[in-house]
Coordinates of C-alpha atoms in Angstrom, one line a residue:
M1 CA 9.7 0.5 -1.7
R2 CA 9.3 -3.3 -0.1
R3 CA 12.7 -4.8 0.5
F4 CA 11.4 -7.1 3.4
E5 CA 8.4 -8.8 2.4
G6 CA 8.7 -12.3 3.8
Y7 CA 11.1 -11.2 6.6
A8 CA 11.0 -11.9 10.1
V9 CA 13.0 -9.1 11.9
M10 CA 13.8 -8.8 15.9
V11 CA 14.6 -5.5 17.0
T12 CA 16.1 -5.2 20.9
G13 CA 15.5 -2.1 22.8
A14 CA 12.4 -1.5 20.5
A15 CA 10.0 0.7 22.6
R16 CA 11.7 3.9 22.3
G17 CA 13.8 6.1 20.2
I18 CA 16.4 4.4 17.6
G19 CA 14.9 1.0 18.3
A20 CA 11.0 2.1 17.6
A21 CA 11.8 4.0 14.3
T22 CA 13.9 0.9 13.3
A23 CA 11.1 -1.4 14.0
R24 CA 8.8 0.8 12.3
R25 CA 10.7 1.3 9.1
F26 CA 11.0 -2.5 8.8
A27 CA 6.9 -3.1 9.1
A28 CA 6.6 -0.1 6.6
E29 CA 8.8 -2.3 4.4
G30 CA 6.8 -5.5 4.7
A31 CA 8.7 -7.0 7.7
R32 CA 6.9 -9.0 10.7
V33 CA 8.7 -7.6 13.3
A34 CA 9.5 -8.5 17.0
V35 CA 9.3 -5.4 19.4
T36 CA 11.6 -6.5 22.2
D37 CA 12.2 -4.6 25.1
V38 CA 12.7 -4.7 28.9
D39 CA 9.6 -2.9 29.4
P40 CA 6.4 -4.8 28.0
R41 CA 3.7 -1.9 28.1
E42 CA 6.0 0.6 26.1
A43 CA 7.0 -2.3 23.5
E44 CA 2.9 -2.8 23.2
K45 CA 2.7 0.8 22.6
A46 CA 5.1 0.7 19.7
V47 CA 3.4 -2.5 18.2
A48 CA 0.2 -0.4 18.3
G49 CA 1.6 2.1 16.3
I50 CA 2.8 0.2 13.7
R51 CA -0.2 -1.7 13.3
E52 CA -2.2 1.7 12.9
Q53 CA 0.4 2.3 10.2
G54 CA -0.6 -1.5 8.4
G55 CA 2.2 -3.3 9.6
A56 CA 2.8 -6.3 11.1
A57 CA 4.2 -6.5 14.6
R58 CA 4.1 -8.1 17.7
A59 CA 5.5 -7.3 21.3
F60 CA 8.1 -9.4 23.5
T61 CA 10.0 -8.9 26.7
C62 CA 13.7 -9.1 26.5
D63 CA 16.1 -8.3 29.0
V64 CA 19.6 -8.5 27.2
G65 CA 21.3 -8.9 30.5
S66 CA 19.8 -12.4 31.0
R67 CA 20.7 -15.6 28.5
D68 CA 17.3 -17.1 29.3
S69 CA 15.1 -13.5 28.8
V70 CA 16.8 -13.4 25.3
E71 CA 16.8 -17.0 24.3
A72 CA 12.8 -16.8 25.1
A73 CA 12.4 -14.0 23.0
V74 CA 14.3 -15.7 20.0
A75 CA 12.3 -18.5 20.6
A76 CA 9.1 -16.9 20.9
T77 CA 10.0 -14.7 17.7
V78 CA 10.7 -17.9 15.3
E79 CA 7.5 -19.7 16.8
E80 CA 5.4 -16.4 16.0
F81 CA 6.7 -15.9 12.6
G82 CA 8.3 -18.9 11.4
R83 CA 11.8 -18.1 10.8
L84 CA 14.1 -15.4 11.8
D85 CA 16.0 -13.2 8.9
V86 CA 17.4 -9.9 10.4
L87 CA 18.7 -9.1 14.2
V88 CA 18.9 -5.6 15.1
N89 CA 21.0 -5.3 18.3
N90 CA 19.9 -1.8 19.8
A91 CA 19.5 -2.0 23.8
Y92 CA 22.0 -0.3 25.5
A93 CA 22.8 1.1 29.0
C94 CA 24.7 4.4 29.6
A95 CA 25.6 5.4 33.0
P96 CA 26.9 9.2 33.7
D97 CA 30.4 9.2 34.3
A98 CA 32.0 9.8 38.0
A99 CA 33.4 13.4 38.1
L100 CA 36.8 11.4 38.7
F101 CA 37.7 8.2 37.0
E102 CA 39.1 6.6 39.9
D103 CA 35.8 6.9 41.7
E104 CA 34.0 4.9 38.7
P105 CA 32.5 2.1 40.8
D106 CA 32.7 -1.4 39.5
E107 CA 28.9 -2.0 39.5
V108 CA 28.4 1.1 36.8
W109 CA 31.2 -0.2 34.3
A110 CA 29.7 -3.8 34.7
R111 CA 26.3 -3.0 33.9
D112 CA 27.2 -0.7 31.2
L113 CA 29.1 -3.6 29.3
D114 CA 26.6 -6.2 30.1
I115 CA 23.9 -4.4 28.6
T116 CA 25.6 -2.9 25.6
L117 CA 28.1 -5.2 24.8
T118 CA 27.5 -8.9 26.2
G119 CA 23.7 -8.1 25.8
A120 CA 24.2 -8.4 21.6
Y121 CA 26.9 -11.3 22.2
R122 CA 23.9 -12.9 23.8
C123 CA 21.4 -12.2 21.1
C124 CA 23.6 -12.9 18.2
R125 CA 24.6 -16.0 19.8
A126 CA 20.8 -17.3 20.0
A127 CA 19.8 -15.9 17.1
L128 CA 22.7 -17.1 14.7
P129 CA 21.5 -20.9 13.9
H130 CA 17.9 -19.4 13.0
L131 CA 19.7 -16.6 10.9
V132 CA 21.8 -19.4 9.0
A133 CA 18.6 -21.4 8.4
S134 CA 17.0 -18.8 6.7
G135 CA 19.5 -18.3 3.5
R136 CA 19.2 -14.7 3.7
G137 CA 20.4 -13.9 7.5
A138 CA 21.8 -10.3 9.0
I139 CA 23.0 -8.7 11.8
V140 CA 22.8 -5.1 12.3
S141 CA 24.2 -3.3 15.5
V142 CA 23.8 -0.2 16.9
G143 CA 26.9 1.1 17.8
S144 CA 28.1 5.1 18.4
V145 CA 30.4 7.4 17.8
N146 CA 31.8 7.0 21.1
G147 CA 33.3 3.6 19.9
L148 CA 35.3 5.7 17.4
Q149 CA 36.4 8.8 19.3
D150 CA 36.6 10.3 22.7
Y151 CA 32.8 11.9 23.6
G152 CA 32.9 10.7 27.2
N153 CA 31.2 8.0 29.0
H154 CA 34.2 5.4 29.8
A155 CA 32.1 2.3 30.0
Y156 CA 29.5 3.1 27.4
S157 CA 32.3 4.1 24.9
A158 CA 34.3 0.9 25.7
A159 CA 31.0 -1.2 25.4
K160 CA 30.4 0.4 21.7
A161 CA 34.1 -0.3 21.1
G162 CA 33.8 -3.9 21.6
L163 CA 30.8 -4.0 19.5
G164 CA 32.5 -2.4 16.9
S165 CA 35.2 -5.3 17.2
L166 CA 32.6 -8.3 17.8
T167 CA 30.9 -7.1 14.5
R168 CA 34.1 -7.8 12.7
T169 CA 34.9 -11.2 14.2
L170 CA 31.3 -12.5 14.0
A171 CA 31.2 -11.3 10.4
G172 CA 34.4 -13.5 9.6
H173 CA 32.5 -16.6 11.5
A174 CA 29.4 -16.1 9.7
G175 CA 29.9 -15.0 6.4
P176 CA 30.5 -18.2 5.0
R177 CA 27.6 -19.9 6.7
G178 CA 25.7 -17.0 4.8
V179 CA 24.9 -14.4 7.3
R180 CA 25.9 -10.7 6.9
V181 CA 26.8 -8.5 10.1
N182 CA 27.2 -5.0 10.2
L183 CA 27.2 -1.8 12.5
V184 CA 26.2 1.9 12.3
A185 CA 27.7 4.4 14.8
P186 CA 25.0 7.0 15.0
G187 CA 26.2 10.4 16.4
T188 CA 23.9 12.6 18.3
V189 CA 20.2 11.7 17.9
R190 CA 17.3 13.0 19.2
T191 CA 15.6 10.3 21.2
P192 CA 13.8 10.3 24.6
A193 CA 17.0 9.6 26.5
W194 CA 17.8 13.6 25.5
S195 CA 14.3 14.8 26.9
G196 CA 14.6 18.3 28.6
R197 CA 17.7 18.6 27.1
D198 CA 16.7 20.7 23.7
A199 CA 19.4 23.7 24.7
A200 CA 22.0 21.1 24.7
L201 CA 21.1 19.2 21.5
D202 CA 21.1 23.0 20.0
A203 CA 24.4 23.7 21.2
V204 CA 26.0 20.8 19.8
S205 CA 24.1 20.9 16.4
G206 CA 26.6 23.5 15.1
L207 CA 29.4 20.8 15.3
Y208 CA 28.1 19.1 12.8
P209 CA 28.8 19.8 9.4
L210 CA 25.5 19.1 8.2
G211 CA 24.2 21.7 10.8
R212 CA 22.1 19.5 12.8
V213 CA 21.7 16.6 15.1
G214 CA 20.3 13.2 14.1
E215 CA 16.5 11.9 14.1
P216 CA 15.9 8.2 14.8
E217 CA 14.7 7.5 11.7
D218 CA 18.1 8.4 10.1
I219 CA 19.7 5.2 11.7
A220 CA 16.7 3.6 10.7
A221 CA 17.5 3.9 7.3
A222 CA 21.2 2.9 7.6
V223 CA 20.0 0.0 9.6
T224 CA 17.4 -1.1 6.9
F225 CA 19.8 -0.3 4.1
L226 CA 22.5 -3.1 6.0
A227 CA 20.1 -5.5 6.9
S228 CA 18.8 -5.3 2.7
S229 CA 20.0 -7.1 -0.1
D230 CA 21.3 -3.7 -1.2
A231 CA 24.1 -4.4 0.9
A232 CA 24.3 -8.2 -0.4
W233 CA 27.7 -7.7 -0.5
I234 CA 28.8 -5.6 2.9
T235 CA 29.8 -7.2 5.7
G236 CA 32.1 -6.1 8.7
V237 CA 32.0 -2.8 8.6
T238 CA 31.2 -0.1 10.9
L239 CA 28.9 2.5 9.1
P240 CA 29.1 6.0 10.9
V241 CA 25.7 8.0 10.7
D242 CA 27.0 11.0 12.4
G243 CA 26.0 14.3 10.0
G244 CA 29.9 14.5 9.4
L245 CA 30.8 14.6 12.7
T246 CA 33.9 11.9 12.9
S247 CA 35.1 13.2 9.5
T248 CA 36.4 17.0 10.6
N249 CA 36.7 18.9 13.6
R250 CA 34.7 22.0 13.3
G251 CA 35.7 23.5 16.9
F252 CA 39.1 23.4 16.1
R253 CA 38.8 24.9 12.5
A254 CA 36.7 27.8 14.1
Q255 CA 39.7 28.8 16.3
L256 CA 41.6 29.2 13.5
Q257 CA 39.5 31.7 11.5

């Protein structure tokens, strides 16, 4: 299936994990992909993997915390590929919570919101004129179940909830201009962020109705669906991709048995 022949796609935070899997999936379906990340060496490794599989990709440095960096990455993508059809906002920051909420430093709160929420805003702002010009533009942001329910991480969760709100408001603004805007909300996904914590992943697997945590490819499949013409009449939605986690409370149910 080659749903993205002739498309140019930009993915942020694409060097590892969900971002890298998403870039691979777009490339496998025919897109030319801008693999952007704050770590240029890792971005180049991701591009090499895509090219080994016959895909088309270029690596660009992009710090979503900097307006100049974002605008330069978008401009470089358009210069390289001649257009931009899809933006995937995947970059994020997530710092551990302090033991007590009142001990949370301002700097931690500010960074999580700046990278996760304001970073996506910067990317949408820079990309939108090009997405409008493409005639088939789409934005897909990677949120989290943390933006829907309580799973800890105050600042990160607030930022992901804000990303869901931005998705809705931007969908209303951009829809008449021909651009769709949607969000996927993953549950626990086996990414490098969980490196060395296999026991924790095994422990939470039983909380998922489908009996496992997610893989990056699970999220990539949902992102590419929402970006494709298969979702041509879908905009402004938050799609949980969470193995059923937010549909039920298995821990509560187990206590009643």
